[in-house]
CSV table of C-alpha atoms in Angstrom, one decimal:
chain,number,residue,atom,x,y,z
A,1,MET,CA,-107.1,-33.4,2.1
A,2,THR,CA,-107.1,-30.7,4.8
A,3,VAL,CA,-103.8,-28.8,5.1
A,4,MET,CA,-103.1,-28.6,8.8
A,5,LEU,CA,-99.7,-27.0,8.7
A,6,ARG,CA,-97.8,-25.1,6.0
A,7,THR,CA,-94.6,-23.2,6.0
A,8,ARG,CA,-93.5,-20.8,3.3
A,9,ALA,CA,-89.9,-19.6,2.8
A,10,LEU,CA,-89.2,-20.3,6.5
A,11,SER,CA,-85.8,-19.2,7.6
A,12,LYS,CA,-84.0,-19.3,10.9
A,13,SER,CA,-80.5,-18.3,12.0
A,14,PHE,CA,-78.9,-17.8,15.3
A,15,THR,CA,-76.7,-14.8,16.2
A,16,LEU,CA,-74.2,-15.8,18.9
A,17,HIS,CA,-73.5,-12.5,20.7
A,18,LEU,CA,-71.1,-14.2,23.1
A,19,ARG,CA,-69.0,-15.3,20.1
A,20,GLY,CA,-68.6,-11.9,18.7
A,21,GLY,CA,-71.9,-11.8,16.9
A,22,LEU,CA,-71.3,-15.0,14.9
A,23,LEU,CA,-74.2,-15.6,12.6
A,24,MET,CA,-75.3,-19.2,12.2
A,25,PRO,CA,-77.9,-19.7,9.5
A,26,VAL,CA,-79.7,-23.0,9.9
A,27,LEU,CA,-82.9,-23.0,7.9
A,28,ALA,CA,-83.6,-21.2,4.6
A,29,ASP,CA,-86.5,-21.4,2.3
A,30,ILE,CA,-88.3,-24.2,4.0
A,31,ASP,CA,-91.7,-25.1,2.3
A,32,LEU,CA,-93.3,-27.9,4.2
A,33,GLU,CA,-97.0,-28.9,4.0
A,34,VAL,CA,-98.7,-31.5,6.2
A,35,HIS,CA,-102.2,-32.8,5.8
A,36,ALA,CA,-104.7,-34.3,8.3
A,37,GLY,CA,-104.0,-38.0,8.9
A,38,GLU,CA,-100.5,-37.8,7.4
A,39,CYS,CA,-97.1,-38.3,9.0
A,40,VAL,CA,-94.1,-36.5,7.5
A,41,VAL,CA,-90.7,-37.6,8.8
A,42,LEU,CA,-87.9,-35.1,8.5
A,43,SER,CA,-84.8,-36.7,7.2
A,44,GLY,CA,-81.2,-35.5,6.7
A,45,PRO,CA,-77.9,-35.8,8.4
A,46,SER,CA,-77.1,-34.4,11.9
A,47,GLY,CA,-76.9,-30.6,11.6
A,48,ALA,CA,-79.4,-30.3,8.8
A,49,GLY,CA,-81.7,-28.4,11.1
A,50,LYS,CA,-84.4,-31.0,11.8
A,51,SER,CA,-84.8,-30.2,15.5
A,52,THR,CA,-84.5,-26.5,14.7
A,53,LEU,CA,-87.4,-26.9,12.3
A,54,ILE,CA,-89.6,-28.8,14.7
A,55,ARG,CA,-88.9,-26.2,17.5
A,56,SER,CA,-89.7,-23.4,15.1
A,57,LEU,CA,-93.0,-25.0,14.2
A,58,TYR,CA,-93.9,-25.2,17.9
A,59,GLY,CA,-92.9,-21.5,18.3
A,60,ASN,CA,-90.1,-22.5,20.7
A,61,TYR,CA,-87.6,-21.0,18.3
A,62,ARG,CA,-88.6,-17.7,16.8
A,63,ALA,CA,-88.6,-17.9,13.0
A,64,GLU,CA,-87.0,-14.9,11.2
A,65,GLY,CA,-88.4,-15.1,7.8
A,66,GLY,CA,-91.4,-16.7,6.1
A,67,SER,CA,-94.6,-18.0,7.7
A,68,ILE,CA,-95.8,-21.0,9.7
A,69,LEU,CA,-99.5,-21.4,9.2
A,70,VAL,CA,-101.3,-23.8,11.5
A,71,ARG,CA,-105.0,-24.7,11.3
A,72,HIS,CA,-106.3,-23.6,14.7
A,73,ASP,CA,-110.1,-23.8,15.2
A,74,ALA,CA,-111.4,-22.7,11.8
A,75,THR,CA,-108.5,-20.3,10.9
A,76,MET,CA,-104.9,-20.4,9.9
A,77,VAL,CA,-102.7,-18.8,12.5
A,78,ASP,CA,-99.1,-17.7,11.6
A,79,ILE,CA,-96.9,-19.0,14.4
A,80,ALA,CA,-94.0,-16.9,13.0
A,81,ALA,CA,-96.0,-13.7,13.7
A,82,ALA,CA,-98.4,-14.6,16.5
A,83,ASP,CA,-98.2,-12.9,19.9
A,84,PRO,CA,-97.2,-15.1,22.9
A,85,ARG,CA,-100.8,-15.6,24.2
A,86,THR,CA,-102.0,-16.7,20.8
A,87,ILE,CA,-99.1,-19.3,20.6
A,88,LEU,CA,-100.1,-20.6,24.0
A,89,ALA,CA,-103.7,-21.0,22.9
A,90,VAL,CA,-102.6,-22.8,19.7
A,91,ARG,CA,-100.4,-25.1,21.8
A,92,HIS,CA,-103.1,-25.8,24.2
A,93,LYS,CA,-105.7,-26.8,21.7
A,94,THR,CA,-104.0,-27.6,18.5
A,95,LEU,CA,-100.3,-28.2,18.6
A,96,GLY,CA,-98.8,-31.0,20.7
A,97,TYR,CA,-95.0,-31.5,21.0
A,98,VAL,CA,-93.1,-34.4,22.4
A,99,SER,CA,-89.5,-33.4,23.1
A,100,GLN,CA,-86.6,-35.8,23.5
A,101,PHE,CA,-86.5,-35.2,27.2
A,102,LEU,CA,-89.1,-34.9,30.0
A,103,ARG,CA,-88.8,-31.7,31.9
A,104,VAL,CA,-89.8,-32.9,35.3
A,105,VAL,CA,-91.6,-30.9,37.9
A,106,PRO,CA,-90.5,-31.5,41.4
A,107,ARG,CA,-92.8,-33.6,43.6
A,108,VAL,CA,-95.5,-34.3,40.9
A,109,SER,CA,-96.2,-38.0,40.4
A,110,ALA,CA,-95.9,-39.6,36.9
A,111,LEU,CA,-99.7,-40.1,36.8
A,112,ASP,CA,-100.4,-36.4,37.5
A,113,VAL,CA,-97.6,-35.2,35.1
A,114,VAL,CA,-99.7,-36.9,32.4
A,115,ALA,CA,-103.2,-36.1,33.8
A,116,GLU,CA,-102.6,-32.4,34.4
A,117,VAL,CA,-102.6,-31.9,30.6
A,118,LEU,CA,-106.3,-32.7,30.7
A,119,LEU,CA,-107.1,-30.8,33.9
A,120,THR,CA,-106.5,-27.5,32.0
A,121,ARG,CA,-109.3,-28.7,29.6
A,122,ASN,CA,-112.1,-28.8,32.1
A,123,ILE,CA,-111.9,-32.5,32.5
A,124,ASP,CA,-112.4,-33.7,36.1
A,125,LEU,CA,-109.5,-35.2,38.1
A,126,ASP,CA,-110.8,-38.8,38.2
A,127,THR,CA,-111.4,-39.0,34.4
A,128,ALA,CA,-108.1,-37.4,33.7
A,129,ARG,CA,-106.3,-39.8,36.0
A,130,ASP,CA,-108.1,-42.8,34.5
A,131,LYS,CA,-107.1,-41.8,31.0
A,132,ALA,CA,-103.5,-41.1,32.1
A,133,ARG,CA,-103.3,-44.5,33.9
A,134,SER,CA,-104.5,-46.4,30.9
A,135,LEU,CA,-102.0,-44.6,28.6
A,136,LEU,CA,-99.1,-45.2,31.0
A,137,LEU,CA,-100.0,-48.9,31.2
A,138,GLN,CA,-100.3,-49.0,27.4
A,139,LEU,CA,-96.7,-47.7,27.3
A,140,ASN,CA,-95.6,-50.4,29.8
A,141,ILE,CA,-95.2,-48.0,32.8
A,142,PRO,CA,-96.4,-50.3,35.6
A,143,SER,CA,-98.9,-49.1,38.2
A,144,ARG,CA,-96.3,-49.2,41.0
A,145,LEU,CA,-94.5,-46.3,39.3
A,146,HIS,CA,-97.5,-44.1,38.8
A,147,PRO,CA,-97.4,-42.4,42.2
A,148,ILE,CA,-93.7,-41.7,41.9
A,149,PRO,CA,-92.3,-38.4,40.5
A,150,PRO,CA,-90.5,-39.4,37.3
A,151,ALA,CA,-87.2,-37.6,38.3
A,152,THR,CA,-85.8,-41.0,39.4
A,153,PHE,CA,-87.0,-42.9,36.3
A,154,SER,CA,-84.7,-44.4,33.7
A,155,GLY,CA,-84.3,-42.5,30.4
A,156,GLY,CA,-86.6,-44.9,28.6
A,157,GLU,CA,-89.3,-44.6,31.3
A,158,GLN,CA,-89.1,-40.8,31.3
A,159,GLN,CA,-89.5,-40.8,27.5
A,160,ARG,CA,-92.6,-42.9,27.7
A,161,VAL,CA,-94.1,-40.6,30.4
A,162,ASN,CA,-93.3,-37.8,28.0
A,163,LEU,CA,-95.1,-39.6,25.2
A,164,ALA,CA,-98.1,-40.3,27.3
A,165,ARG,CA,-98.2,-36.6,28.1
A,166,GLY,CA,-97.9,-35.7,24.4
A,167,PHE,CA,-100.6,-38.1,23.2
A,168,ILE,CA,-103.2,-37.8,26.0
A,169,ALA,CA,-104.9,-34.6,24.7
A,170,GLY,CA,-105.4,-35.7,21.1
A,171,HIS,CA,-104.0,-32.5,19.6
A,172,PRO,CA,-104.9,-32.3,15.9
A,173,ILE,CA,-101.2,-31.7,15.1
A,174,LEU,CA,-98.3,-33.5,16.8
A,175,LEU,CA,-94.6,-32.8,16.6
A,176,LEU,CA,-92.4,-35.7,17.7
A,177,ASP,CA,-88.7,-35.2,18.2
A,178,GLU,CA,-87.1,-38.7,18.3
A,179,PRO,CA,-90.0,-40.4,20.1
A,180,THR,CA,-88.4,-43.8,20.2
A,181,ALA,CA,-84.7,-42.9,20.8
A,182,SER,CA,-84.2,-44.7,24.1
A,183,LEU,CA,-86.9,-47.3,23.8
A,184,ASP,CA,-86.6,-51.1,23.4
A,185,ALA,CA,-88.2,-53.0,20.5
A,186,GLU,CA,-91.4,-53.8,22.5
A,187,ASN,CA,-92.0,-50.2,23.4
A,188,ARG,CA,-91.0,-49.0,19.9
A,189,ALA,CA,-93.9,-51.2,18.6
A,190,VAL,CA,-96.3,-49.5,21.1
A,191,VAL,CA,-95.3,-46.1,19.9
A,192,ILE,CA,-95.7,-47.1,16.3
A,193,ARG,CA,-99.2,-48.3,17.1
A,194,MET,CA,-100.0,-45.0,18.9
A,195,VAL,CA,-98.8,-43.0,15.9
A,196,GLN,CA,-100.9,-45.1,13.5
A,197,GLN,CA,-104.0,-44.7,15.6
A,198,ALA,CA,-103.4,-40.9,15.8
A,199,LYS,CA,-103.1,-40.8,12.0
A,200,ALA,CA,-106.2,-42.9,11.6
A,201,SER,CA,-108.1,-40.3,13.7
A,202,GLY,CA,-106.9,-37.5,11.5
A,203,THR,CA,-103.9,-36.2,13.4
A,204,ALA,CA,-101.2,-34.5,11.3
A,205,ILE,CA,-97.7,-35.5,12.5
A,206,VAL,CA,-94.2,-34.2,11.9
A,207,ALA,CA,-91.5,-36.4,13.3
A,208,ILE,CA,-87.8,-36.8,13.6
A,209,CYS,CA,-86.9,-40.4,13.7
A,210,HIS,CA,-83.5,-42.0,13.1
A,211,ASP,CA,-84.6,-45.6,13.6
A,212,ALA,CA,-85.2,-46.9,10.1
A,213,ASP,CA,-87.8,-49.5,11.2
A,214,VAL,CA,-89.9,-47.0,13.0
A,215,ARG,CA,-89.6,-44.5,10.2
A,216,ASP,CA,-90.8,-47.0,7.6
A,217,ALA,CA,-93.7,-47.9,9.8
A,218,ILE,CA,-95.0,-44.4,10.5
A,219,ALA,CA,-93.9,-42.2,7.5
A,220,ASP,CA,-96.2,-41.4,4.7
A,221,ARG,CA,-93.6,-39.1,3.2
A,222,LEU,CA,-90.0,-38.0,3.9
A,223,PHE,CA,-89.1,-34.3,4.0
A,224,THR,CA,-85.4,-34.2,3.1
A,225,MET,CA,-83.2,-31.5,4.6
A,226,SER,CA,-79.6,-30.8,4.0
A,227,PRO,CA,-77.2,-28.6,6.0
A,228,TYR,CA,-77.4,-25.0,5.2
A,229,GLN,CA,-75.0,-23.9,2.5
A,230,ASP,CA,-74.0,-20.4,1.6
A,231,ALA,CA,-75.1,-19.3,-1.8
A,232,ALA,CA,-71.8,-17.6,-2.3
B,1,MET,CA,-106.9,-12.3,21.5
B,2,THR,CA,-108.4,-8.9,22.4
B,3,GLU,CA,-109.1,-9.8,26.0
B,4,PRO,CA,-108.4,-6.7,28.1
B,5,THR,CA,-105.4,-6.6,30.4
B,6,LEU,CA,-105.6,-6.8,34.1
B,7,LEU,CA,-102.6,-4.5,34.7
B,8,SER,CA,-100.7,-2.3,32.2
B,9,GLY,CA,-97.7,-0.1,32.7
B,10,ARG,CA,-96.7,2.4,30.1
B,11,GLY,CA,-93.6,4.4,29.7
B,12,LEU,CA,-92.4,3.8,33.3
B,13,GLY,CA,-89.3,5.7,34.4
B,14,LEU,CA,-87.7,6.3,37.7
B,15,SER,CA,-84.4,7.7,38.9
B,16,PHE,CA,-82.8,7.6,42.3
B,17,GLY,CA,-80.5,10.6,42.4
B,18,GLY,CA,-78.5,10.3,39.2
B,19,ILE,CA,-79.1,6.6,38.9
B,20,THR,CA,-81.7,5.3,36.4
B,21,ALA,CA,-83.7,2.5,38.1
B,22,LEU,CA,-86.4,2.3,35.3
B,23,ALA,CA,-86.5,3.6,31.8
B,24,ASP,CA,-89.2,3.3,29.1
B,25,VAL,CA,-90.8,0.2,30.6
B,26,ASP,CA,-94.0,-1.1,29.2
B,27,VAL,CA,-95.7,-4.1,30.9
B,28,ASP,CA,-99.0,-5.9,30.3
B,29,LEU,CA,-100.5,-8.7,32.4
B,30,TRP,CA,-103.7,-10.6,31.5
B,31,PRO,CA,-106.0,-12.4,34.0
B,32,GLY,CA,-104.7,-15.7,35.2
B,33,GLU,CA,-101.3,-15.2,33.6
B,34,MET,CA,-97.9,-15.5,35.3
B,35,LEU,CA,-95.2,-13.1,34.1
B,36,ALA,CA,-91.6,-13.5,35.4
B,37,ILE,CA,-89.3,-10.5,35.5
B,38,VAL,CA,-85.7,-11.7,35.5
B,39,GLY,CA,-82.3,-10.1,35.5
B,40,GLU,CA,-79.3,-9.7,37.8
B,41,SER,CA,-79.2,-7.7,41.0
B,42,GLY,CA,-79.6,-4.0,40.4
B,43,SER,CA,-81.3,-4.5,37.1
B,44,GLY,CA,-84.5,-2.8,38.4
B,45,LYS,CA,-86.7,-5.9,38.9
B,46,THR,CA,-87.8,-5.1,42.4
B,47,THR,CA,-88.2,-1.4,41.6
B,48,LEU,CA,-90.5,-2.4,38.7
B,49,LEU,CA,-92.5,-4.6,41.0
B,50,ASN,CA,-92.9,-1.8,43.6
B,51,VAL,CA,-94.0,0.6,40.9
B,52,LEU,CA,-96.5,-1.8,39.4
B,53,SER,CA,-98.0,-2.4,42.8
B,54,GLY,CA,-98.2,1.2,43.7
B,55,ARG,CA,-95.7,1.0,46.5
B,56,LEU,CA,-93.3,3.4,44.6
B,57,THR,CA,-94.4,6.3,42.4
B,58,PRO,CA,-92.6,6.6,39.1
B,59,ASP,CA,-91.2,9.8,37.7
B,60,THR,CA,-92.8,9.1,34.4
B,61,GLY,CA,-95.5,6.8,33.0
B,62,VAL,CA,-98.7,5.3,34.3
B,63,VAL,CA,-99.9,2.0,35.7
B,64,TRP,CA,-103.5,1.0,34.9
B,65,TYR,CA,-105.4,-1.6,36.9
B,66,ARG,CA,-108.8,-3.0,35.7
B,67,ASP,CA,-111.1,-3.8,38.6
B,68,PRO,CA,-113.6,-6.7,38.5
B,69,ASN,CA,-116.3,-4.4,37.1
B,70,GLY,CA,-114.0,-3.5,34.2
B,71,GLN,CA,-113.3,0.0,35.6
B,72,LEU,CA,-109.7,1.2,34.9
B,73,HIS,CA,-107.8,2.8,37.8
B,74,ASP,CA,-104.5,4.8,37.6
B,75,VAL,CA,-102.8,3.1,40.4
B,76,HIS,CA,-100.6,6.1,41.3
B,77,ALA,CA,-103.6,8.5,41.3
B,78,MET,CA,-105.7,6.4,43.6
B,79,PRO,CA,-106.3,7.8,47.1
B,80,ALA,CA,-104.2,6.0,49.6
B,81,PRO,CA,-107.1,4.3,51.4
B,82,ALA,CA,-108.4,2.9,48.1
B,83,LEU,CA,-104.9,1.5,47.3
B,84,ARG,CA,-104.7,0.0,50.8
B,85,THR,CA,-108.1,-1.6,50.3
B,86,LEU,CA,-106.9,-3.0,47.0
B,87,HIS,CA,-103.8,-4.5,48.6
B,88,ARG,CA,-105.9,-6.1,51.3
B,89,SER,CA,-108.5,-7.7,49.0
B,90,ASP,CA,-107.9,-8.0,45.2
B,91,TRP,CA,-104.2,-7.9,45.4
B,92,GLY,CA,-101.5,-9.7,47.4
B,93,PHE,CA,-97.8,-9.2,47.9
B,94,VAL,CA,-95.4,-12.1,48.7
B,95,HIS,CA,-92.1,-10.8,50.0
B,96,GLN,CA,-88.8,-12.6,49.9
B,97,ASP,CA,-88.6,-12.2,53.7
B,98,PRO,CA,-92.0,-13.4,55.1
B,99,ARG,CA,-91.3,-11.5,58.3
B,100,GLN,CA,-92.1,-8.3,56.2
B,101,ASN,CA,-95.7,-9.5,55.8
B,102,LEU,CA,-96.4,-11.7,58.8
B,103,ARG,CA,-97.0,-10.5,62.3
B,104,MET,CA,-94.5,-12.4,64.4
B,105,THR,CA,-96.4,-11.9,67.7
B,106,VAL,CA,-99.7,-13.3,66.3
B,107,SER,CA,-100.4,-17.0,65.9
B,108,ALA,CA,-100.3,-18.7,62.6
B,109,GLY,CA,-104.0,-19.0,62.4
B,110,GLY,CA,-104.3,-15.3,63.4
B,111,ASN,CA,-102.0,-14.3,60.6
B,112,VAL,CA,-104.2,-15.9,58.1
B,113,GLY,CA,-107.5,-14.8,59.7
B,114,GLU,CA,-106.4,-11.2,60.0
B,115,ARG,CA,-106.5,-10.6,56.3
B,116,LEU,CA,-110.1,-12.0,56.2
B,117,MET,CA,-111.0,-9.8,59.2
B,118,ALA,CA,-109.6,-6.8,57.4
B,119,GLN,CA,-112.1,-7.6,54.7
B,120,GLY,CA,-114.9,-7.5,57.2
B,121,ALA,CA,-115.2,-11.2,58.2
B,122,ARG,CA,-116.4,-11.3,61.8
B,123,HIS,CA,-117.6,-14.8,62.6
B,124,TYR,CA,-114.8,-16.5,64.7
B,125,GLY,CA,-115.7,-20.0,63.7
B,126,ASP,CA,-115.7,-19.2,59.9
B,127,ILE,CA,-112.4,-17.4,60.2
B,128,ARG,CA,-110.8,-20.2,62.1
B,129,ALA,CA,-112.2,-22.8,59.6
B,130,ALA,CA,-110.8,-20.7,56.7
B,131,ALA,CA,-107.4,-20.5,58.5
B,132,LEU,CA,-107.3,-24.2,59.0
B,133,ASP,CA,-108.2,-24.9,55.4
B,134,TRP,CA,-105.5,-22.6,54.1
B,135,LEU,CA,-102.9,-24.0,56.5
B,136,ALA,CA,-103.7,-27.4,55.1
B,137,GLN,CA,-103.4,-26.1,51.5
B,138,VAL,CA,-99.9,-24.9,52.2
B,139,GLU,CA,-99.1,-28.1,54.1
B,140,ILE,CA,-98.8,-26.8,57.6
B,141,ASP,CA,-100.1,-29.2,60.2
B,142,ALA,CA,-103.4,-28.2,61.8
B,143,ASP,CA,-101.9,-28.5,65.3
B,144,ARG,CA,-99.6,-25.6,64.6
B,145,ILE,CA,-102.5,-23.2,64.2
B,146,ASP,CA,-102.0,-21.6,67.6
B,147,ASP,CA,-98.2,-21.4,67.4
B,148,LEU,CA,-96.3,-18.2,66.8
B,149,PRO,CA,-94.5,-17.8,63.5
B,150,ARG,CA,-91.2,-17.5,65.2
B,151,THR,CA,-91.3,-21.2,66.0
B,152,PHE,CA,-91.5,-21.9,62.2
B,153,SER,CA,-88.7,-22.8,59.8
B,154,GLY,CA,-88.0,-20.5,56.9
B,155,GLY,CA,-89.9,-22.7,54.4
B,156,MET,CA,-92.9,-22.9,56.7
B,157,LEU,CA,-92.9,-19.1,57.2
B,158,GLN,CA,-92.9,-18.6,53.5
B,159,ARG,CA,-95.8,-21.1,53.1
B,160,LEU,CA,-97.6,-19.2,55.9
B,161,GLN,CA,-97.1,-15.9,54.1
B,162,ILE,CA,-98.6,-17.5,51.0
B,163,ALA,CA,-101.7,-18.7,52.9
B,164,ARG,CA,-102.1,-15.3,54.4
B,165,THR,CA,-101.9,-13.7,50.9
B,166,LEU,CA,-104.2,-16.1,49.1
B,167,VAL,CA,-107.0,-16.5,51.8
B,168,THR,CA,-108.8,-13.5,50.3
B,169,HIS,CA,-108.7,-15.0,46.8
B,170,PRO,CA,-106.8,-12.1,45.2
B,171,ARG,CA,-106.9,-11.7,41.4
B,172,LEU,CA,-103.3,-10.4,41.2
B,173,VAL,CA,-100.3,-11.3,43.4
B,174,PHE,CA,-96.9,-9.6,43.2
B,175,MET,CA,-94.1,-12.0,44.3
B,176,ASP,CA,-90.5,-10.8,45.1
B,177,GLU,CA,-88.1,-13.7,45.0
B,178,PRO,CA,-90.5,-16.0,46.9
B,179,THR,CA,-88.0,-18.9,47.0
B,180,GLY,CA,-84.9,-16.8,47.6
B,181,GLY,CA,-82.8,-17.9,50.6
B,182,LEU,CA,-84.4,-21.3,50.9
B,183,ASP,CA,-82.8,-24.7,50.7
B,184,VAL,CA,-83.2,-26.4,47.4
B,185,SER,CA,-85.5,-29.1,48.7
B,186,VAL,CA,-87.7,-26.5,50.4
B,187,GLN,CA,-87.7,-24.4,47.2
B,188,ALA,CA,-89.0,-27.3,45.2
B,189,ARG,CA,-91.9,-27.9,47.5
B,190,LEU,CA,-92.7,-24.2,47.6
B,191,LEU,CA,-92.5,-23.9,43.8
B,192,ASP,CA,-94.8,-26.9,43.3
B,193,LEU,CA,-97.2,-25.3,45.8
B,194,ILE,CA,-97.2,-21.9,44.1
B,195,ARG,CA,-97.6,-23.5,40.7
B,196,SER,CA,-100.6,-25.7,41.7
B,197,LEU,CA,-102.4,-22.9,43.8
B,198,VAL,CA,-102.0,-20.2,41.1
B,199,THR,CA,-103.2,-22.6,38.4
B,200,ARG,CA,-106.2,-23.8,40.3
B,201,LEU,CA,-107.3,-20.4,41.5
B,202,GLN,CA,-106.5,-18.6,38.2
B,203,ILE,CA,-104.5,-15.9,39.9
B,204,ALA,CA,-102.4,-13.5,37.8
B,205,VAL,CA,-98.9,-13.1,39.1
B,206,VAL,CA,-96.0,-10.8,38.5
B,207,LEU,CA,-93.0,-12.8,39.8
B,208,VAL,CA,-89.5,-11.2,40.3
B,209,THR,CA,-86.7,-13.8,40.4
B,210,HIS,CA,-83.1,-14.0,39.5
B,211,ASP,CA,-83.4,-17.7,39.1
B,212,ILE,CA,-84.1,-18.6,35.5
B,213,ALA,CA,-85.1,-22.2,36.4
B,214,VAL,CA,-87.9,-20.8,38.7
B,215,ALA,CA,-89.1,-18.6,35.8
B,216,ARG,CA,-89.1,-21.6,33.5
B,217,LEU,CA,-91.1,-23.7,35.8
B,218,LEU,CA,-93.8,-21.1,36.7
B,219,ALA,CA,-94.1,-18.4,34.2
B,220,HIS,CA,-96.1,-18.2,30.9
B,221,ARG,CA,-94.2,-15.1,29.8
B,222,ILE,CA,-90.9,-13.6,30.8
B,223,ALA,CA,-89.3,-10.1,30.6
B,224,VAL,CA,-85.6,-9.7,30.9
B,225,MET,CA,-84.3,-6.5,32.6
B,226,GLN,CA,-80.9,-4.9,32.3
B,227,ARG,CA,-80.0,-1.5,33.7
B,228,GLY,CA,-83.6,-0.5,34.3
B,229,ARG,CA,-84.9,-1.5,30.8
B,230,ILE,CA,-86.7,-4.5,29.5
B,231,VAL,CA,-84.3,-5.8,26.9
B,232,GLU,CA,-86.2,-8.9,25.8
B,233,THR,CA,-89.7,-10.3,26.3
B,234,GLY,CA,-91.7,-13.2,25.0
B,235,LEU,CA,-92.9,-16.7,25.8
B,236,THR,CA,-90.8,-18.1,28.6
B,237,ASP,CA,-89.5,-21.1,26.6
B,238,GLN,CA,-88.8,-18.9,23.5
B,239,VAL,CA,-86.8,-16.4,25.4
B,240,LEU,CA,-84.8,-19.1,27.4
B,241,ASP,CA,-84.3,-21.5,24.5
B,242,ASP,CA,-83.8,-19.0,21.7
B,243,PRO,CA,-82.5,-15.8,23.5
B,244,ARG,CA,-81.8,-12.9,21.1
B,245,HIS,CA,-80.4,-10.1,23.2
B,246,PRO,CA,-76.7,-10.3,24.2
B,247,TYR,CA,-77.6,-9.9,27.8
B,248,THR,CA,-80.2,-12.7,27.7
B,249,GLN,CA,-77.8,-15.0,26.0
B,250,LEU,CA,-75.2,-14.3,28.7
B,251,LEU,CA,-77.9,-14.9,31.4
B,252,VAL,CA,-79.0,-18.2,29.9
B,253,SER,CA,-75.5,-19.5,29.2
B,254,SER,CA,-74.4,-18.7,32.8
B,255,VAL,CA,-76.7,-21.2,34.5
B,256,LEU,CA,-76.6,-24.9,34.6
B,257,ASN,CA,-79.7,-26.8,33.3
B,258,ALA,CA,-82.2,-24.0,33.4
């Protein structure tokens, strides 16, 4: 099986300068390996560092120690050491991320929020919009909402727009942070199907997922994390 | 990632009297990339923009610009006419106050057409067609083409300045607080416009803003300035979500929902 993502001795802490330089260690010695076509769900109590790990994998948080190797094109790129432009290139082509909340852009319609992901990949506007439309419909966002900017949408609707945005490009690695948190049963089932399809096509997935049914349906493996404890 | 930079500043320093405006500043900008320079008033953002664009000469350091033929130019060693030509063609400058750039006694269409004429365009029909096209791109009604800018609202003036700047298809645009002083709703429209035009035309931008939300929406990379120095730099979302320098942490924690 192809290793798509591998961390070695990954560590991350936060120094809060506004709190007198308080040091908050969150991750230490994280060794995680994810293969193509596999979904690894991060498990552990609140505060165990699951979101911090996902954000570090995406390069949103800057790792302090260790490495985060990601298969990008034919090489392994270390996200923990890569320069900003390399990280952007990896995110563009390889590494997709669905955060818990949609960051809305003023005035851009739901359809184009999703379609614009494809426009930066030399796909023409009509094709991009067709694909965005079918993905939104699959996620039960009705056509009448497509021309409306998602700022006024409900939490669940925004999350589904965010999911459409995350899945449309077919990134070989997907990071999902609570993808079903504010969804009803019907839409949770849709997301489960989408994750299973992505896995079947070889996508490597790292997810945080508190809903036990969803977790059981998508996880090949759990990666258990516990809150950071001082060795001393 | 060995693509050559479009613009590079190295070791830039500048003092006004005894006051340090810039110290040890290194900046790189690649083609098609948007770099935001953030920091509070007096941190040296606008001074840096003026030095990078050759409008101010630094005490120390050098700014290199790579022209479309790959030739490097020391911006501050260029003869004044060459720099002026650059500012009229390959480069653009968007001021916070559009009146600094627009000619208030010339019609809207004239303001857009003038920059084309400065590049040698002479055919009246072509110039007017280009002006109409650009007014439409910045969402100004075609029937306002012959109106004077002083009849325009603040938001319209800013959009007209952007049309005037982009009509020559510059490769590099310097923007100084382009949304400053505008109503929130007008700001949103302008931001969306800048975002879509810059992405579509693949323009490199150095954007000075004190508004972190603007930087988040527009910029690939961000540089945080304090007292004339760049104290932190990186991917926009990294620096704003995981700020390391005490000043960046203060800046990020001081705004709502950035």
